[in-house]
């Protein structure tokens, strides 16, 4: 039927979301837009003070918000975000994997730890957060996982080779 098709617009109002990398840029904009459309949020990033500023803006919009400050490569931080969604918001409907890091420089001059750190944040942490979130999402209302990518995952540029590889 027309009302059950994939083309139907997703209802955000009443949704419960986790947005990673929410302290700035795309993640911050996504969190604010979800709140404007009526979602309650768990926002996560490394910078506590920026998350607090964002949480204030979200509360002004009349939405509930929980802050989880920390590095998503830490399993405890990922679990804290999921616990916040379940305990404070009553569940999870939307997971936005936005957190990411980049490093500028020549690949041949880079320390191997740089590549590992980029992949830990940009790939493994979002995979493991998604894996841990699946049981919670399955209990949600029309659950969805949104992974924020980059054109650099398709067309690499000089001096951002590790970031481009992780986004691919």
Short mmCIF file of C-alpha atoms in Angstrom, two decimals:
data_model
loop_
_atom_site.label_atom_id
_atom_site.label_comp_id
_atom_site.label_asym_id
_atom_site.label_seq_id
_atom_site.Cartn_x
_atom_site.Cartn_y
_atom_site.Cartn_z
CA UNK A 1 0.00 0.00 0.00
CA UNK A 2 1.05 3.61 -0.39
CA UNK A 3 1.34 4.12 3.37
CA UNK A 4 3.70 1.19 3.97
CA UNK A 5 6.21 1.77 1.18
CA UNK A 6 9.88 2.59 1.52
CA UNK A 7 9.22 6.01 0.02
CA UNK A 8 7.22 7.18 3.01
CA UNK A 9 8.98 9.91 4.97
CA UNK A 10 10.38 8.80 8.33
CA UNK A 11 8.65 10.36 11.33
CA UNK A 12 11.25 11.90 13.68
CA UNK A 13 8.88 13.31 16.31
CA UNK A 14 8.99 11.12 19.39
CA UNK A 15 12.15 9.39 18.20
CA UNK A 16 15.05 8.56 20.48
CA UNK A 17 18.48 9.06 18.98
CA UNK A 18 22.18 8.73 19.66
CA UNK A 19 24.42 11.11 17.70
CA UNK A 20 28.18 10.58 17.95
CA UNK A 21 30.65 13.30 17.13
CA UNK A 22 27.99 15.79 18.18
CA UNK A 23 30.23 18.52 19.57
CA UNK A 24 30.77 20.26 16.23
CA UNK A 25 30.21 20.23 12.48
CA UNK A 26 27.84 17.75 10.88
CA UNK A 27 27.15 15.90 14.14
CA UNK A 28 26.11 19.08 15.92
CA UNK A 29 23.88 20.10 13.01
CA UNK A 30 22.26 16.65 12.88
CA UNK A 31 21.58 16.68 16.63
CA UNK A 32 19.94 20.10 16.45
CA UNK A 33 17.83 19.14 13.45
CA UNK A 34 16.66 15.93 15.12
CA UNK A 35 15.69 17.97 18.20
CA UNK A 36 13.87 20.54 16.03
CA UNK A 37 11.89 17.69 14.52
CA UNK A 38 10.93 16.34 17.94
CA UNK A 39 13.53 13.71 18.83
CA UNK A 40 15.12 13.20 22.23
CA UNK A 41 18.86 12.62 22.17
CA UNK A 42 21.98 11.16 23.63
CA UNK A 43 24.85 13.27 22.32
CA UNK A 44 28.40 12.01 22.44
CA UNK A 45 31.84 13.44 21.70
CA UNK A 46 35.14 14.00 23.47
CA UNK A 47 34.59 17.67 24.35
CA UNK A 48 32.34 17.93 27.41
CA UNK A 49 31.97 21.73 27.35
CA UNK A 50 30.82 21.76 23.72
CA UNK A 51 28.32 19.00 24.47
CA UNK A 52 26.97 21.04 27.39
CA UNK A 53 26.45 24.05 25.12
CA UNK A 54 24.65 21.87 22.58
CA UNK A 55 22.53 20.26 25.31
CA UNK A 56 21.39 23.71 26.40
CA UNK A 57 20.24 24.48 22.85
CA UNK A 58 18.42 21.16 22.64
CA UNK A 59 16.65 21.74 25.95
CA UNK A 60 15.52 25.18 24.76
CA UNK A 61 13.80 23.29 21.93
CA UNK A 62 11.89 21.33 24.58
CA UNK A 63 13.66 18.03 24.05
CA UNK A 64 15.33 15.66 26.50
CA UNK A 65 19.07 15.24 26.10
CA UNK A 66 21.78 13.20 27.79
CA UNK A 67 25.50 13.87 27.44
CA UNK A 68 28.13 11.15 27.13
CA UNK A 69 31.59 12.69 26.93
CA UNK A 70 34.48 10.46 25.96
CA UNK A 71 36.33 8.61 23.27
CA UNK A 72 34.18 6.11 21.34
CA UNK A 73 37.12 3.74 21.03
CA UNK A 74 36.41 3.01 24.71
CA UNK A 75 33.77 0.28 25.07
CA UNK A 76 32.59 1.92 28.31
CA UNK A 77 31.78 5.16 26.50
CA UNK A 78 29.82 3.28 23.83
CA UNK A 79 27.91 1.40 26.54
CA UNK A 80 27.22 4.64 28.43
CA UNK A 81 25.56 6.08 25.31
CA UNK A 82 23.38 2.99 24.93
CA UNK A 83 22.55 2.98 28.65
CA UNK A 84 21.58 6.65 28.41
CA UNK A 85 19.21 5.92 25.56
CA UNK A 86 17.59 2.99 27.34
CA UNK A 87 17.46 4.40 30.87
CA UNK A 88 16.81 8.09 30.22
CA UNK A 89 14.96 8.04 26.88
CA UNK A 90 13.24 4.67 27.14
CA UNK A 91 14.89 3.12 24.10
CA UNK A 92 16.60 3.82 20.81
CA UNK A 93 15.19 4.40 17.33
CA UNK A 94 17.98 6.30 15.54
CA UNK A 95 21.74 5.72 15.71
CA UNK A 96 23.83 8.33 13.89
CA UNK A 97 27.47 7.22 13.60
CA UNK A 98 29.18 10.51 12.86
CA UNK A 99 32.30 10.56 15.05
CA UNK A 100 35.52 10.68 13.11
CA UNK A 101 39.09 11.91 13.05
CA UNK A 102 41.53 12.75 10.30
CA UNK A 103 45.25 13.31 10.07
CA UNK A 104 46.97 15.52 7.57
CA UNK A 105 50.32 14.52 6.19
CA UNK A 106 52.27 12.31 3.87
CA UNK A 107 51.57 8.60 4.31
CA UNK A 108 55.23 7.65 4.01
CA UNK A 109 56.14 10.01 6.86
CA UNK A 110 53.38 8.87 9.21
CA UNK A 111 53.78 6.75 12.30
CA UNK A 112 51.84 3.46 11.97
CA UNK A 113 49.95 4.38 15.15
CA UNK A 114 48.29 7.24 13.24
CA UNK A 115 46.64 4.82 10.81
CA UNK A 116 45.52 2.54 13.63
CA UNK A 117 43.97 5.45 15.57
CA UNK A 118 42.05 6.69 12.52
CA UNK A 119 40.65 3.23 11.88
CA UNK A 120 39.83 2.72 15.57
CA UNK A 121 37.71 5.89 15.61
CA UNK A 122 36.32 6.02 12.05
CA UNK A 123 35.65 2.33 11.52
CA UNK A 124 35.93 -0.01 14.50
CA UNK A 125 34.21 2.20 17.09
CA UNK A 126 31.16 2.73 14.87
CA UNK A 127 31.02 -0.97 13.99
CA UNK A 128 31.16 -1.96 17.65
CA UNK A 129 28.64 0.71 18.70
CA UNK A 130 26.28 -0.52 15.99
CA UNK A 131 26.74 -4.15 17.04
CA UNK A 132 26.03 -3.30 20.68
CA UNK A 133 23.03 -1.13 19.68
CA UNK A 134 21.27 -3.76 17.56
CA UNK A 135 19.32 -5.42 20.40
CA UNK A 136 18.16 -1.99 21.64
CA UNK A 137 17.31 -0.81 18.13
CA UNK A 138 15.30 -3.97 17.44
CA UNK A 139 12.98 -2.95 20.28
CA UNK A 140 12.70 0.57 18.87
CA UNK A 141 10.13 2.18 16.61
CA UNK A 142 11.17 1.95 12.94
CA UNK A 143 14.86 1.73 13.88
CA UNK A 144 17.54 3.10 11.59
CA UNK A 145 21.34 3.29 11.58
CA UNK A 146 22.86 6.26 9.75
CA UNK A 147 26.59 6.15 8.99
CA UNK A 148 28.06 9.48 7.96
CA UNK A 149 30.57 9.00 5.18
CA UNK A 150 32.74 11.21 3.07
CA UNK A 151 33.35 11.74 -0.60
CA UNK A 152 36.97 11.00 0.30
CA UNK A 153 35.95 7.38 0.74
CA UNK A 154 35.40 7.34 -3.03
CA UNK A 155 37.96 9.84 -4.28
CA UNK A 156 41.07 10.07 -2.12
CA UNK A 157 43.20 13.18 -2.03
CA UNK A 158 46.87 13.69 -1.16
CA UNK A 159 47.79 14.04 2.53
CA UNK A 160 44.53 12.43 3.72
CA UNK A 161 45.21 8.86 2.64
CA UNK A 162 44.46 7.17 5.99
CA UNK A 163 41.21 9.09 6.44
CA UNK A 164 40.18 8.25 2.87
CA UNK A 165 40.94 4.56 3.46
CA UNK A 166 38.92 4.49 6.70
CA UNK A 167 35.94 6.18 5.02
CA UNK A 168 36.09 3.76 2.08
#
